[in-house]
mmCIF file of C-alpha atoms in Angstrom:
data_model
loop_
_atom_site.group_PDB
_atom_site.id
_atom_site.type_symbol
_atom_site.label_atom_id
_atom_site.label_comp_id
_atom_site.label_asym_id
_atom_site.label_seq_id
_atom_site.Cartn_x
_atom_site.Cartn_y
_atom_site.Cartn_z
ATOM 1 C CA MET V 1 0.054 0.074 -0.067
ATOM 2 C CA HIS V 2 1.409 3.198 -1.178
ATOM 3 C CA PHE V 3 -0.327 6.777 -1.521
ATOM 4 C CA ARG V 4 1.143 8.625 -4.762
ATOM 5 C CA ASP V 5 1.394 11.724 -2.570
ATOM 6 C CA ARG V 6 -0.292 13.725 0.317
ATOM 7 C CA ALA V 7 -2.970 14.887 -2.043
ATOM 8 C CA ALA V 8 -3.894 11.264 -2.928
ATOM 9 C CA ALA V 9 -4.023 10.371 0.581
ATOM 10 C CA GLY V 10 -6.317 13.489 1.529
ATOM 11 C CA GLN V 11 -8.637 11.915 -1.316
ATOM 12 C CA GLU V 12 -8.881 8.583 0.066
ATOM 13 C CA LEU V 13 -9.231 9.843 3.503
ATOM 14 C CA ALA V 14 -11.981 12.308 2.440
ATOM 15 C CA GLN V 15 -13.892 9.132 1.605
ATOM 16 C CA ALA V 16 -13.443 7.718 5.023
ATOM 17 C CA LEU V 17 -14.773 11.113 6.306
ATOM 18 C CA SER V 18 -17.745 11.547 4.216
ATOM 19 C CA GLU V 19 -20.392 11.611 7.249
ATOM 20 C CA PHE V 20 -19.019 15.160 7.896
ATOM 21 C CA ALA V 21 -19.606 16.540 4.672
ATOM 22 C CA GLY V 22 -21.184 19.876 4.535
ATOM 23 C CA ARG V 23 -21.663 20.123 8.409
ATOM 24 C CA ARG V 24 -20.896 23.571 9.737
ATOM 25 C CA ASP V 25 -20.296 22.425 13.198
ATOM 26 C CA VAL V 26 -17.170 20.629 11.752
ATOM 27 C CA VAL V 27 -13.799 22.357 11.752
ATOM 28 C CA LEU V 28 -10.745 20.414 10.548
ATOM 29 C CA MET V 29 -7.564 21.268 12.055
ATOM 30 C CA ALA V 30 -4.233 20.028 10.140
ATOM 31 C CA LEU V 31 -1.099 19.623 11.749
ATOM 32 C CA PRO V 32 1.553 21.559 9.693
ATOM 33 C CA ARG V 33 3.062 21.105 7.344
ATOM 34 C CA GLY V 34 2.771 17.842 6.158
ATOM 35 C CA GLY V 35 -0.951 17.350 7.402
ATOM 36 C CA VAL V 36 -2.302 20.387 5.651
ATOM 37 C CA PRO V 37 -2.171 19.019 2.021
ATOM 38 C CA VAL V 38 -4.028 16.069 3.214
ATOM 39 C CA ALA V 39 -6.975 18.223 5.342
ATOM 40 C CA ALA V 40 -6.599 20.623 2.099
ATOM 41 C CA GLU V 41 -8.080 17.788 0.124
ATOM 42 C CA VAL V 42 -10.680 16.584 2.463
ATOM 43 C CA ALA V 43 -11.893 20.087 2.868
ATOM 44 C CA ARG V 44 -12.237 20.780 -0.698
ATOM 45 C CA ALA V 45 -13.957 17.423 -1.097
ATOM 46 C CA LEU V 46 -16.488 17.614 1.804
ATOM 47 C CA ALA V 47 -17.073 21.296 1.927
ATOM 48 C CA LEU V 48 -15.528 21.993 5.159
ATOM 49 C CA ARG V 49 -13.565 24.516 6.981
ATOM 50 C CA LEU V 50 -9.866 24.576 7.049
ATOM 51 C CA ASP V 51 -7.536 25.651 9.922
ATOM 52 C CA VAL V 52 -4.214 24.544 11.353
ATOM 53 C CA ILE V 53 -2.802 23.915 14.851
ATOM 54 C CA PRO V 54 0.946 24.443 14.866
ATOM 55 C CA VAL V 55 2.674 22.021 16.744
ATOM 56 C CA ARG V 56 6.581 21.146 16.950
ATOM 57 C CA LYS V 57 8.394 17.600 17.686
ATOM 58 C CA LEU V 58 11.064 18.192 20.059
ATOM 59 C CA GLY V 59 13.805 16.027 18.687
ATOM 60 C CA VAL V 60 16.747 14.341 20.612
ATOM 61 C CA PRO V 61 19.890 16.348 20.164
ATOM 62 C CA GLY V 62 22.059 14.705 17.582
ATOM 63 C CA HIS V 63 19.182 12.253 16.565
ATOM 64 C CA GLU V 64 16.366 14.911 15.786
ATOM 65 C CA GLU V 65 14.400 12.228 13.820
ATOM 66 C CA CYS V 66 13.765 10.652 17.354
ATOM 67 C CA ALA V 67 10.867 12.304 19.250
ATOM 68 C CA MET V 68 11.517 13.149 23.131
ATOM 69 C CA GLY V 69 8.332 15.465 22.977
ATOM 70 C CA ALA V 70 6.356 18.148 21.426
ATOM 71 C CA ILE V 71 5.102 21.746 21.748
ATOM 72 C CA ALA V 72 1.833 23.482 20.874
ATOM 73 C CA GLN V 73 0.248 26.575 20.834
ATOM 74 C CA GLY V 74 -0.925 27.889 24.052
ATOM 75 C CA ASP V 75 2.345 27.080 25.905
ATOM 76 C CA LEU V 76 1.434 23.327 25.863
ATOM 77 C CA TYR V 77 4.184 20.488 25.658
ATOM 78 C CA PHE V 78 4.632 16.827 26.302
ATOM 79 C CA LEU V 79 8.015 15.489 27.487
ATOM 80 C CA ASP V 80 8.415 11.845 27.367
ATOM 81 C CA GLN V 81 10.406 11.168 30.487
ATOM 82 C CA GLN V 82 11.548 7.814 29.388
ATOM 83 C CA VAL V 83 13.337 8.890 26.133
ATOM 84 C CA VAL V 84 15.082 11.573 28.033
ATOM 85 C CA SER V 85 16.185 9.207 30.831
ATOM 86 C CA GLU V 86 17.185 6.492 27.993
ATOM 87 C CA GLN V 87 19.263 9.346 26.177
ATOM 88 C CA GLU V 88 20.867 10.508 29.378
ATOM 89 C CA LEU V 89 19.825 14.256 28.307
ATOM 90 C CA THR V 90 20.632 17.153 30.989
ATOM 91 C CA GLU V 91 17.904 19.547 31.703
ATOM 92 C CA THR V 92 20.211 22.208 29.814
ATOM 93 C CA GLN V 93 19.707 20.329 26.697
ATOM 94 C CA VAL V 94 15.907 19.546 26.980
ATOM 95 C CA ASP V 95 15.561 23.354 27.491
ATOM 96 C CA HIS V 96 17.696 24.418 24.709
ATOM 97 C CA VAL V 97 15.498 22.165 22.376
ATOM 98 C CA MET V 98 12.525 23.506 23.667
ATOM 99 C CA ALA V 99 13.747 27.144 23.343
ATOM 100 C CA GLN V 100 14.614 26.487 19.607
ATOM 101 C CA GLU V 101 11.516 24.742 18.788
ATOM 102 C CA GLN V 102 9.391 27.590 20.509
ATOM 103 C CA ALA V 103 10.977 29.959 18.429
ATOM 104 C CA GLU V 104 9.820 27.999 15.376
ATOM 105 C CA LEU V 105 6.390 27.598 16.669
ATOM 106 C CA GLN V 106 5.775 31.242 16.998
ATOM 107 C CA ARG V 107 6.994 31.934 13.642
ATOM 108 C CA ARG V 108 4.437 29.448 12.380
ATOM 109 C CA CYS V 109 1.915 30.908 14.415
ATOM 110 C CA ARG V 110 2.666 34.377 13.075
ATOM 111 C CA LEU V 111 2.758 33.033 9.429
ATOM 112 C CA TYR V 112 -0.254 30.527 9.458
ATOM 113 C CA ARG V 113 -2.659 32.041 12.188
ATOM 114 C CA SER V 114 -1.354 35.847 12.504
ATOM 115 C CA GLN V 115 -1.287 34.924 16.058
ATOM 116 C CA ARG V 116 -4.612 34.210 16.424
ATOM 117 C CA SER V 117 -5.206 32.121 19.439
ATOM 118 C CA ILE V 118 -7.271 28.734 18.761
ATOM 119 C CA PRO V 119 -10.982 29.666 18.842
ATOM 120 C CA ASP V 120 -13.408 28.618 21.194
ATOM 121 C CA LEU V 121 -14.445 25.281 19.858
ATOM 122 C CA SER V 122 -17.296 24.163 22.403
ATOM 123 C CA ARG V 123 -19.768 23.890 19.600
ATOM 124 C CA HIS V 124 -17.629 22.223 17.266
ATOM 125 C CA THR V 125 -16.470 18.744 16.276
ATOM 126 C CA VAL V 126 -12.928 19.151 15.589
ATOM 127 C CA VAL V 127 -11.261 16.601 12.950
ATOM 128 C CA VAL V 128 -7.632 16.682 13.598
ATOM 129 C CA ILE V 129 -5.657 15.653 10.309
ATOM 130 C CA ASP V 130 -2.114 14.684 9.794
ATOM 131 C CA ASP V 131 -0.206 12.756 6.879
ATOM 132 C CA GLY V 132 0.273 9.623 9.302
ATOM 133 C CA LEU V 133 0.662 8.440 12.825
ATOM 134 C CA ALA V 134 4.396 7.093 13.788
ATOM 135 C CA THR V 135 4.946 7.922 17.463
ATOM 136 C CA GLY V 136 1.669 9.943 18.007
ATOM 137 C CA THR V 137 3.799 12.672 19.924
ATOM 138 C CA THR V 138 2.802 15.415 18.206
ATOM 139 C CA MET V 139 -0.910 14.294 18.037
ATOM 140 C CA ARG V 140 -0.904 13.804 21.784
ATOM 141 C CA VAL V 141 0.114 17.619 22.146
ATOM 142 C CA ALA V 142 -2.267 18.811 19.595
ATOM 143 C CA VAL V 143 -5.482 17.052 20.963
ATOM 144 C CA ALA V 144 -4.250 18.590 24.391
ATOM 145 C CA ALA V 145 -4.450 21.887 23.001
ATOM 146 C CA LEU V 146 -7.889 21.340 21.330
ATOM 147 C CA GLU V 147 -9.258 20.094 24.674
ATOM 148 C CA GLN V 148 -8.098 23.423 26.058
ATOM 149 C CA ALA V 149 -10.038 25.073 23.547
ATOM 150 C CA HIS V 150 -13.054 23.125 25.122
ATOM 151 C CA SER V 151 -13.442 21.306 21.796
ATOM 152 C CA HIS V 152 -17.143 19.269 21.503
ATOM 153 C CA GLU V 153 -15.689 16.346 20.099
ATOM 154 C CA ILE V 154 -12.118 15.528 18.614
ATOM 155 C CA VAL V 155 -11.858 13.187 15.960
ATOM 156 C CA VAL V 156 -8.105 12.205 14.681
ATOM 157 C CA ALA V 157 -7.940 11.216 11.008
ATOM 158 C CA VAL V 158 -4.950 10.110 9.313
ATOM 159 C CA PRO V 159 -4.435 7.830 6.098
ATOM 160 C CA VAL V 160 -1.968 5.503 7.543
ATOM 161 C CA GLY V 161 -0.660 4.906 11.212
ATOM 162 C CA GLU V 162 1.345 2.445 13.190
ATOM 163 C CA THR V 163 -1.339 -0.182 14.593
ATOM 164 C CA GLU V 164 -0.278 0.519 18.228
ATOM 165 C CA THR V 165 -0.131 4.092 18.120
ATOM 166 C CA CYS V 166 -3.380 4.097 16.786
ATOM 167 C CA ARG V 167 -4.881 2.310 19.653
ATOM 168 C CA GLU V 168 -3.268 4.653 22.009
ATOM 169 C CA ILE V 169 -4.455 7.694 20.414
ATOM 170 C CA GLU V 170 -8.205 6.333 20.067
ATOM 171 C CA THR V 171 -8.009 6.141 24.079
ATOM 172 C CA ILE V 172 -7.485 9.728 24.446
ATOM 173 C CA VAL V 173 -10.149 11.183 21.821
ATOM 174 C CA GLY V 174 -13.682 10.602 20.821
ATOM 175 C CA ARG V 175 -12.708 8.621 17.744
ATOM 176 C CA LEU V 176 -9.742 7.672 15.268
ATOM 177 C CA ILE V 177 -10.266 7.205 11.539
ATOM 178 C CA CYS V 178 -7.306 5.537 10.293
ATOM 179 C CA PRO V 179 -7.784 3.387 6.849
ATOM 180 C CA HIS V 180 -4.460 1.851 6.856
ATOM 181 C CA GLN V 181 -3.488 0.568 10.189
ATOM 182 C CA LEU V 182 0.219 -1.164 9.838
ATOM 183 C CA SER V 183 2.833 -2.727 11.522
ATOM 184 C CA PRO V 184 5.790 -3.113 11.235
ATOM 185 C CA PHE V 185 5.373 0.657 10.304
ATOM 186 C CA TYR V 186 9.028 1.951 9.633
ATOM 187 C CA SER V 187 8.090 5.715 9.076
ATOM 188 C CA VAL V 188 5.332 7.973 7.593
ATOM 189 C CA GLY V 189 7.118 8.457 4.816
ATOM 190 C CA SER V 190 7.604 5.080 3.744
ATOM 191 C CA TRP V 191 4.042 4.686 2.674
ATOM 192 C CA TYR V 192 4.343 7.523 0.199
ATOM 193 C CA ASP V 193 6.097 7.659 -3.365
ATOM 194 C CA ASP V 194 6.277 11.658 -3.073
ATOM 195 C CA PHE V 195 6.701 12.718 0.449
ATOM 196 C CA SER V 196 8.834 15.864 -0.522
ATOM 197 C CA GLN V 197 8.911 18.455 2.249
ATOM 198 C CA VAL V 198 5.870 21.028 2.300
ATOM 199 C CA THR V 199 6.781 24.587 2.042
ATOM 200 C CA ASP V 200 5.456 27.560 4.085
ATOM 201 C CA ALA V 201 4.342 29.325 0.849
ATOM 202 C CA GLU V 202 2.356 25.948 0.071
ATOM 203 C CA VAL V 203 0.514 25.932 3.396
ATOM 204 C CA VAL V 204 -0.457 29.595 3.495
ATOM 205 C CA LYS V 205 -1.730 29.475 -0.220
ATOM 206 C CA MET V 206 -3.693 26.057 0.778
ATOM 207 C CA LEU V 207 -4.966 27.755 4.001
ATOM 208 C CA HIS V 208 -6.386 30.788 1.993
ATOM 209 C CA ARG V 209 -8.203 28.962 -1.006
#
């Protein structure tokens, strides 16, 4: 199973989310940058409102692809103490990574959301979309941020995900929709023929369609 690209994955995911088509009480919240092209296709196919929730992974110094946590808009963060302990990271190292990623998060908030806070979502069903679920670290923080915004219901929707991670995420949200739950998983990018990096300009363009 491979997707041609994120747009193709979004088109397939839209079919799995067809029950939400045209509903004014539903908001799509994409995790930038990779989740935006997926969510944009869902928004187009189902006539739904598209927004973003900036989240940044906290990578282990020297092994940045390994997540030790994540941060989100609203000063929310999740730190995996087991990873911090296993990697023998000092408090100074963790603080340095958090400061770097906080600066990038603020830049993206200015660019994508014009510094707008997450709106009150107490009367909305929020569908959180990313291009896949590997460890689920960034998704956990995104969910926490949306809970802080008093979301009426949170649904996580991804085209592909690691089986156990999908089970774990499903326990913290109302529903999880993932057409392809796989193990072994390797990485999100391994399930895409084209997994090229999404640019800021592309994100902004998709948000203003």
